[in-house]
Short mmCIF file of C-alpha atoms in Angstrom, two decimals:
data_model
loop_
_atom_site.label_atom_id
_atom_site.label_comp_id
_atom_site.label_asym_id
_atom_site.label_seq_id
_atom_site.Cartn_x
_atom_site.Cartn_y
_atom_site.Cartn_z
CA UNK A 1 -43.74 30.60 20.65
CA UNK A 2 -42.09 32.77 18.01
CA UNK A 3 -38.65 31.52 19.14
CA UNK A 4 -39.84 27.93 18.91
CA UNK A 5 -41.05 28.54 15.23
CA UNK A 6 -37.80 30.13 14.30
CA UNK A 7 -35.89 27.18 15.84
CA UNK A 8 -38.00 24.67 13.91
CA UNK A 9 -37.43 26.70 10.73
CA UNK A 10 -33.69 26.58 11.18
CA UNK A 11 -33.66 22.83 11.72
CA UNK A 12 -35.82 22.26 8.58
CA UNK A 13 -33.54 24.57 6.55
CA UNK A 14 -30.36 22.69 7.70
CA UNK A 15 -32.04 19.36 7.08
CA UNK A 16 -32.87 20.53 3.54
CA UNK A 17 -29.36 21.74 2.88
CA UNK A 18 -27.47 18.69 4.26
CA UNK A 19 -27.76 16.72 1.02
CA UNK A 20 -26.10 19.64 -0.86
CA UNK A 21 -23.16 20.01 1.54
CA UNK A 22 -20.32 18.07 -0.03
CA UNK A 23 -16.91 17.41 1.56
CA UNK A 24 -14.83 17.06 -1.60
CA UNK A 25 -11.94 14.58 -1.65
CA UNK A 26 -9.38 15.20 -4.49
CA UNK A 27 -12.14 15.76 -7.06
CA UNK A 28 -15.82 15.15 -7.70
CA UNK A 29 -16.81 11.55 -8.24
CA UNK A 30 -16.35 10.75 -11.99
CA UNK A 31 -19.14 9.29 -14.13
CA UNK A 32 -17.34 6.03 -15.12
CA UNK A 33 -19.25 3.34 -16.88
CA UNK A 34 -17.93 0.47 -14.56
CA UNK A 35 -20.06 -2.59 -15.29
CA UNK A 36 -18.61 -4.78 -12.49
CA UNK A 37 -20.83 -4.80 -9.39
CA UNK A 38 -18.03 -3.55 -7.15
CA UNK A 39 -14.93 -1.43 -7.84
CA UNK A 40 -12.49 1.00 -6.47
CA UNK A 41 -9.55 3.10 -7.56
CA UNK A 42 -6.84 4.14 -5.07
CA UNK A 43 -3.65 6.11 -5.14
CA UNK A 44 -1.05 3.72 -3.70
CA UNK A 45 1.12 6.50 -2.32
CA UNK A 46 -1.39 8.37 -0.19
CA UNK A 47 -4.30 5.87 0.03
CA UNK A 48 -6.64 8.47 -1.47
CA UNK A 49 -9.70 6.92 -3.09
CA UNK A 50 -10.27 8.34 -6.52
CA UNK A 51 -13.38 6.34 -7.48
CA UNK A 52 -15.47 3.68 -5.84
CA UNK A 53 -18.60 1.67 -6.54
CA UNK A 54 -20.15 -0.49 -3.85
CA UNK A 55 -16.59 -0.78 -2.49
CA UNK A 56 -17.65 -1.93 1.03
CA UNK A 57 -20.01 -4.74 -0.10
CA UNK A 58 -18.78 -8.10 1.14
CA UNK A 59 -17.99 -10.60 -1.54
CA UNK A 60 -15.94 -13.73 -2.08
CA UNK A 61 -12.55 -12.72 -3.50
CA UNK A 62 -11.44 -16.12 -5.07
CA UNK A 63 -7.71 -16.11 -5.70
CA UNK A 64 -7.24 -12.43 -4.92
CA UNK A 65 -6.99 -13.99 -1.42
CA UNK A 66 -3.41 -14.72 -2.35
CA UNK A 67 -2.48 -11.18 -2.09
CA UNK A 68 -2.59 -11.56 1.62
CA UNK A 69 -0.90 -14.90 1.41
CA UNK A 70 2.03 -13.20 -0.33
CA UNK A 71 2.15 -10.35 2.16
CA UNK A 72 2.49 -12.82 5.09
CA UNK A 73 5.16 -14.66 3.10
CA UNK A 74 7.12 -11.57 2.20
CA UNK A 75 6.87 -10.15 5.68
CA UNK A 76 8.28 -13.52 7.03
CA UNK A 77 11.13 -13.25 4.51
CA UNK A 78 11.89 -9.65 5.56
CA UNK A 79 12.03 -10.52 9.24
CA UNK A 80 14.34 -13.46 8.65
CA UNK A 81 11.81 -16.01 9.85
CA UNK A 82 12.25 -17.89 6.51
CA UNK A 83 14.49 -17.60 3.46
CA UNK A 84 13.84 -18.11 -0.30
CA UNK A 85 16.18 -21.12 -0.22
CA UNK A 86 14.10 -23.00 2.40
CA UNK A 87 13.22 -26.52 1.27
CA UNK A 88 9.41 -27.06 1.67
CA UNK A 89 7.97 -30.56 1.62
CA UNK A 90 4.51 -30.83 0.04
CA UNK A 91 1.93 -32.39 2.35
CA UNK A 92 -1.00 -34.66 1.44
CA UNK A 93 -3.27 -31.86 2.43
CA UNK A 94 -1.53 -29.44 0.09
CA UNK A 95 -1.59 -31.97 -2.66
CA UNK A 96 -5.33 -32.56 -2.34
CA UNK A 97 -6.36 -28.84 -2.37
CA UNK A 98 -7.99 -28.74 -5.85
CA UNK A 99 -8.78 -25.83 -8.01
CA UNK A 100 -5.98 -24.02 -9.89
CA UNK A 101 -2.67 -25.89 -9.16
CA UNK A 102 0.76 -26.76 -10.44
CA UNK A 103 0.32 -30.45 -9.58
CA UNK A 104 2.72 -30.76 -6.75
CA UNK A 105 3.04 -34.34 -5.62
CA UNK A 106 2.83 -35.45 -1.99
CA UNK A 107 6.33 -35.59 -0.56
CA UNK A 108 7.65 -33.38 -3.37
CA UNK A 109 10.25 -30.79 -2.21
CA UNK A 110 10.58 -27.36 -3.72
CA UNK A 111 12.27 -24.18 -2.53
CA UNK A 112 10.05 -21.49 -0.99
CA UNK A 113 11.09 -19.15 -3.86
CA UNK A 114 9.80 -21.61 -6.39
CA UNK A 115 6.56 -22.09 -4.51
CA UNK A 116 5.98 -18.28 -4.21
CA UNK A 117 6.67 -18.00 -7.89
CA UNK A 118 3.98 -20.57 -8.57
CA UNK A 119 1.56 -18.67 -6.45
CA UNK A 120 2.09 -15.36 -8.14
CA UNK A 121 2.31 -16.48 -11.75
CA UNK A 122 0.11 -19.51 -11.88
CA UNK A 123 -2.24 -18.86 -8.79
CA UNK A 124 -1.34 -22.30 -7.45
CA UNK A 125 -3.60 -23.43 -4.58
CA UNK A 126 -1.41 -26.39 -3.75
CA UNK A 127 1.63 -24.13 -3.55
CA UNK A 128 -0.45 -21.77 -1.34
CA UNK A 129 -1.16 -24.50 1.10
CA UNK A 130 2.49 -25.71 1.21
CA UNK A 131 3.71 -22.21 1.84
CA UNK A 132 1.03 -21.70 4.56
CA UNK A 133 2.03 -24.81 6.41
CA UNK A 134 5.75 -23.91 6.15
CA UNK A 135 5.33 -20.33 7.50
CA UNK A 136 2.35 -20.74 9.86
CA UNK A 137 3.22 -24.26 11.16
CA UNK A 138 -0.28 -25.26 10.00
CA UNK A 139 -2.78 -23.85 7.53
CA UNK A 140 -4.89 -22.63 10.56
CA UNK A 141 -1.95 -20.96 12.06
CA UNK A 142 -1.19 -19.20 8.71
CA UNK A 143 -4.85 -18.13 8.38
CA UNK A 144 -4.65 -16.55 11.84
CA UNK A 145 -1.66 -14.51 10.58
CA UNK A 146 -3.75 -13.43 7.56
CA UNK A 147 -6.60 -12.28 9.66
CA UNK A 148 -4.34 -10.51 12.27
CA UNK A 149 -2.64 -8.66 9.39
CA UNK A 150 -6.02 -7.69 7.88
CA UNK A 151 -7.00 -6.08 11.11
CA UNK A 152 -3.71 -4.26 11.32
CA UNK A 153 -4.27 -2.80 7.88
CA UNK A 154 -7.81 -1.67 8.70
CA UNK A 155 -9.61 -4.26 6.66
CA UNK A 156 -12.86 -4.11 8.66
CA UNK A 157 -15.03 -6.22 6.41
CA UNK A 158 -12.71 -9.15 5.75
CA UNK A 159 -12.44 -12.69 7.08
CA UNK A 160 -10.15 -15.35 5.61
CA UNK A 161 -10.52 -19.11 6.19
CA UNK A 162 -7.86 -20.34 3.72
CA UNK A 163 -4.80 -19.07 1.96
CA UNK A 164 -5.98 -19.74 -1.59
CA UNK A 165 -9.56 -18.39 -2.05
CA UNK A 166 -11.67 -21.47 -2.77
CA UNK A 167 -15.26 -20.86 -2.07
CA UNK A 168 -16.56 -20.69 1.60
CA UNK A 169 -19.45 -18.68 3.14
CA UNK A 170 -17.17 -17.39 5.86
CA UNK A 171 -14.39 -16.27 3.36
CA UNK A 172 -15.08 -12.76 2.29
CA UNK A 173 -13.74 -9.35 1.81
CA UNK A 174 -14.55 -6.06 -0.04
CA UNK A 175 -13.00 -4.01 -2.90
CA UNK A 176 -12.05 -1.40 -0.42
CA UNK A 177 -10.21 -3.94 1.82
CA UNK A 178 -8.55 -5.47 -1.21
CA UNK A 179 -7.22 -2.06 -2.12
CA UNK A 180 -5.78 -1.76 1.37
CA UNK A 181 -3.94 -5.03 1.22
CA UNK A 182 -2.74 -4.34 -2.34
CA UNK A 183 -1.34 -1.10 -1.21
CA UNK A 184 0.66 -3.20 1.37
CA UNK A 185 1.93 -5.73 -1.17
CA UNK A 186 3.28 -3.23 -3.64
CA UNK A 187 5.70 -2.04 -0.94
CA UNK A 188 7.68 -5.25 -1.64
CA UNK A 189 9.82 -4.97 -4.82
CA UNK A 190 10.46 -8.80 -4.82
CA UNK A 191 6.76 -9.32 -5.62
CA UNK A 192 7.26 -7.60 -9.07
CA UNK A 193 10.06 -9.99 -9.94
CA UNK A 194 7.42 -12.68 -10.34
CA UNK A 195 4.30 -10.75 -11.14
CA UNK A 196 5.78 -9.55 -14.47
CA UNK A 197 6.66 -12.94 -15.70
CA UNK A 198 4.52 -14.15 -18.64
CA UNK A 199 5.54 -17.85 -18.96
CA UNK A 200 7.79 -20.05 -16.73
CA UNK A 201 8.18 -23.68 -15.92
CA UNK A 202 8.11 -25.74 -12.73
CA UNK A 203 10.57 -28.71 -12.64
CA UNK A 204 9.30 -31.46 -10.37
CA UNK A 205 11.35 -33.43 -7.95
CA UNK A 206 10.33 -36.53 -9.87
CA UNK A 207 12.44 -36.02 -13.01
CA UNK A 208 10.28 -38.54 -14.88
CA UNK A 209 7.36 -36.07 -14.86
CA UNK A 210 7.10 -33.28 -17.41
CA UNK A 211 7.61 -29.77 -16.21
CA UNK A 212 4.48 -27.80 -15.37
CA UNK A 213 4.01 -24.60 -17.35
CA UNK A 214 3.26 -21.56 -15.38
CA UNK A 215 1.14 -19.06 -17.41
CA UNK A 216 0.25 -15.69 -16.01
CA UNK A 217 -3.48 -14.95 -15.99
CA UNK A 218 -2.95 -11.13 -15.92
CA UNK A 219 -3.94 -10.42 -19.54
CA UNK A 220 -3.07 -6.78 -19.23
CA UNK A 221 0.72 -7.43 -18.81
CA UNK A 222 2.54 -5.81 -21.72
CA UNK A 223 -0.65 -4.34 -23.02
CA UNK A 224 -1.25 -1.55 -20.52
CA UNK A 225 1.48 1.06 -19.87
CA UNK A 226 3.09 0.62 -16.48
CA UNK A 227 0.89 -2.27 -15.37
CA UNK A 228 2.95 -4.85 -13.40
CA UNK A 229 0.49 -6.79 -11.10
CA UNK A 230 -1.37 -7.87 -9.09
CA UNK A 231 -3.82 -10.87 -8.97
CA UNK A 232 -6.76 -12.38 -10.91
CA UNK A 233 -9.40 -14.52 -9.29
CA UNK A 234 -12.38 -16.56 -10.31
CA UNK A 235 -14.90 -19.17 -9.15
CA UNK A 236 -18.59 -19.45 -9.74
CA UNK A 237 -19.64 -17.50 -6.63
CA UNK A 238 -16.95 -14.80 -6.83
CA UNK A 239 -17.29 -14.18 -10.57
CA UNK A 240 -14.35 -12.72 -12.44
CA UNK A 241 -12.15 -10.51 -10.24
CA UNK A 242 -8.90 -8.52 -10.61
CA UNK A 243 -6.86 -6.38 -8.44
CA UNK A 244 -4.50 -4.49 -10.70
CA UNK A 245 -1.73 -1.93 -10.24
CA UNK A 246 0.15 0.24 -12.69
CA UNK A 247 3.00 2.79 -12.21
CA UNK A 248 4.09 5.76 -14.27
CA UNK A 249 6.92 7.57 -12.82
CA UNK A 250 6.42 8.10 -9.06
CA UNK A 251 2.65 7.64 -9.48
CA UNK A 252 1.27 4.22 -8.69
CA UNK A 253 -2.53 3.35 -8.85
CA UNK A 254 -4.44 0.35 -7.51
CA UNK A 255 -7.65 -0.82 -9.00
CA UNK A 256 -10.00 -3.49 -7.94
CA UNK A 257 -12.95 -4.90 -9.65
CA UNK A 258 -15.13 -7.81 -8.24
CA UNK A 259 -17.78 -10.21 -9.54
CA UNK A 260 -17.61 -9.26 -13.16
CA UNK A 261 -19.60 -11.37 -15.56
CA UNK A 262 -16.66 -12.20 -17.82
CA UNK A 263 -12.98 -12.20 -17.79
CA UNK A 264 -12.74 -9.54 -20.50
CA UNK A 265 -15.17 -7.20 -18.50
CA UNK A 266 -12.85 -7.23 -15.44
CA UNK A 267 -9.95 -6.08 -17.61
CA UNK A 268 -12.04 -3.51 -19.50
CA UNK A 269 -13.27 -2.00 -16.23
CA UNK A 270 -9.68 -1.96 -14.95
CA UNK A 271 -8.56 0.01 -17.95
CA UNK A 272 -11.31 2.48 -17.50
CA UNK A 273 -10.31 3.03 -13.91
CA UNK A 274 -6.59 3.39 -14.58
CA UNK A 275 -7.15 5.63 -17.64
CA UNK A 276 -9.21 7.88 -15.38
CA UNK A 277 -6.59 8.01 -12.59
CA UNK A 278 -3.61 8.70 -14.83
CA UNK A 279 -5.62 11.11 -17.02
CA UNK A 280 -6.76 13.36 -14.26
CA UNK A 281 -4.15 13.08 -11.42
CA UNK A 282 -0.45 12.93 -10.87
CA UNK A 283 1.91 12.35 -7.87
CA UNK A 284 4.25 15.17 -7.32
CA UNK A 285 7.42 14.70 -5.14
CA UNK A 286 7.37 17.83 -3.05
CA UNK A 287 10.65 17.18 -1.10
CA UNK A 288 13.29 14.46 -1.20
CA UNK A 289 14.41 12.36 1.70
CA UNK A 290 17.31 14.00 3.56
CA UNK A 291 16.84 17.41 2.09
CA UNK A 292 17.88 20.21 4.39
CA UNK A 293 14.89 22.43 5.31
CA UNK A 294 16.59 24.60 7.96
CA UNK A 295 20.01 25.09 9.67
CA UNK A 296 19.38 25.89 13.35
CA UNK A 297 21.86 27.25 15.84
CA UNK A 298 22.57 24.98 18.87
CA UNK A 299 23.09 26.33 22.41
CA UNK A 300 25.65 24.55 24.65
CA UNK A 301 26.37 22.00 21.99
CA UNK A 302 29.75 20.73 20.59
CA UNK A 303 28.45 21.86 17.24
CA UNK A 304 27.43 25.45 16.50
CA UNK A 305 24.57 24.53 14.12
CA UNK A 306 22.58 21.43 13.08
CA UNK A 307 20.69 20.55 9.93
CA UNK A 308 16.95 19.89 10.12
CA UNK A 309 15.92 17.42 7.40
CA UNK A 310 13.06 15.56 5.89
CA UNK A 311 13.21 11.88 7.01
CA UNK A 312 11.51 10.49 3.85
CA UNK A 313 10.39 11.46 0.39
CA UNK A 314 7.12 13.44 0.53
CA UNK A 315 4.73 13.15 -2.42
CA UNK A 316 1.31 14.69 -2.91
CA UNK A 317 -1.51 13.58 -5.11
CA UNK A 318 -2.93 16.48 -7.16
CA UNK A 319 -5.24 17.08 -10.02
CA UNK A 320 -3.33 17.70 -13.19
CA UNK A 321 -2.80 21.43 -14.02
CA UNK A 322 -2.63 22.43 -10.38
CA UNK A 323 1.00 21.80 -9.77
CA UNK A 324 1.68 25.49 -9.31
CA UNK A 325 -0.57 25.69 -6.28
CA UNK A 326 1.86 23.74 -4.11
CA UNK A 327 3.79 25.70 -1.50
CA UNK A 328 5.93 24.58 1.56
CA UNK A 329 6.55 26.31 4.87
CA UNK A 330 8.93 25.36 7.60
CA UNK A 331 7.69 25.71 11.24
CA UNK A 332 10.74 25.28 13.55
CA UNK A 333 11.97 27.07 16.68
CA UNK A 334 14.63 29.84 16.46
CA UNK A 335 17.29 27.67 18.13
CA UNK A 336 17.81 24.25 19.79
CA UNK A 337 19.56 23.27 23.05
CA UNK A 338 22.07 20.40 23.31
CA UNK A 339 22.06 17.36 23.82
CA UNK A 340 20.25 16.52 20.66
CA UNK A 341 19.71 12.97 19.18
CA UNK A 342 19.70 12.19 15.50
CA UNK A 343 16.16 11.54 14.25
CA UNK A 344 14.39 13.49 16.98
CA UNK A 345 11.60 15.77 15.84
CA UNK A 346 12.71 19.38 15.53
CA UNK A 347 9.68 20.99 13.75
CA UNK A 348 7.14 20.59 10.97
CA UNK A 349 7.02 21.04 7.26
CA UNK A 350 3.64 22.38 6.12
CA UNK A 351 2.57 21.60 2.59
CA UNK A 352 -0.06 24.00 1.18
CA UNK A 353 -2.20 23.63 -1.93
CA UNK A 354 -4.25 26.62 -2.95
CA UNK A 355 -3.49 28.38 0.33
CA UNK A 356 -4.74 25.44 2.46
CA UNK A 357 -2.58 23.05 4.49
CA UNK A 358 -3.00 19.63 3.03
CA UNK A 359 -0.16 17.77 4.67
CA UNK A 360 2.11 18.05 7.70
CA UNK A 361 5.44 16.22 7.95
CA UNK A 362 7.85 16.04 10.96
CA UNK A 363 11.29 17.41 10.41
CA UNK A 364 14.09 15.70 12.19
CA UNK A 365 17.66 16.40 13.51
CA UNK A 366 20.26 15.17 11.02
CA UNK A 367 22.93 14.17 13.53
CA UNK A 368 23.63 13.82 17.21
CA UNK A 369 24.80 16.94 19.00
CA UNK A 370 26.43 16.35 22.38
CA UNK A 371 26.54 18.88 25.12
CA UNK A 372 29.75 20.91 25.00
CA UNK A 373 32.42 20.15 27.60
CA UNK A 374 34.02 22.91 29.66
CA UNK A 375 36.89 23.41 27.23
CA UNK A 376 34.56 23.66 24.30
CA UNK A 377 32.35 26.10 26.17
CA UNK A 378 35.49 28.24 27.03
CA UNK A 379 36.35 28.29 23.36
CA UNK A 380 32.89 29.44 22.40
CA UNK A 381 32.96 32.25 24.98
CA UNK A 382 36.42 33.27 23.83
CA UNK A 383 35.47 33.32 20.11
CA UNK A 384 32.41 35.40 20.86
CA UNK A 385 34.47 37.83 22.89
CA UNK A 386 37.23 37.99 20.31
CA UNK A 387 34.83 38.50 17.36
CA UNK A 388 33.07 41.16 19.30
#
């Protein structure tokens, strides 16, 4: 009976303490006065969340949807499935989309590059539909690509039913999921060629028509240091939305605010989020791509030694003022045995902060090392004997 009472007491004590056990991310949650109902701030490099407010609440994203539209388009360009010079014929369906548009006419032909520029700068729904039909074969085929990509990116609370964001009960996402797809989009430098344009013009196929002005709806361009994207959105059910990104040095942040009451509020909340991120954190490049971390001897190889390198740049998100806490440690074997193939893993780089391992990076072999032939083996033996 005494044992039972002690067991109950322990359970009650643990239950009482659970609310006070905090697993800290990079820093304690800040007290930011974000008025928008849903928001998030993410480090683009590591995906670390620096602030969130109702970030998993499902909401309609309006034209922020076009972030995924652009991802699918840029992915198709990268794979060679389409090219910027492709001529796209505007269908009746695309022409009749409604909402924000650049007034493409049925049968009008534009290059894919021009249509993508219309999407990014002017948030053109008609251009989005034309691009969807060109890349996906149909709007429905393109939407399937969008949802497949969303699953691949871990967007668990998202469902797209169109490529433009016009209101639909089954068309929804979250601030968190938008941050995930924004992080994917910023990997494409081509996107920023268009997202940083203030004003441009669309020349129509019918030369009798006046050119359509393309005006960027991102009011923070040129007003907030380093800000170069991403996408605004608005309709009555979605409210005023904005997915923003800004870069200073190697440090890029992604912010998302949803369902703000006014256009100015979404931008004010964005500035608060980005100010907090840049004010309290930084991205430190710990090691550069290709840097030699160790030179290892090779047994039975045509080379005596081989370089072990870092295959990519390695950056770490840290709180400002804690740069001096970063240390690196190489964990590799004493030697390697041929044959060895370039790019194969040869060990691990351990990155420590404040004495704790915060990141592990594979180290790879810098070049192929073939097995030594008989003559090379004889030379090695002779050299060792002669040197001895």
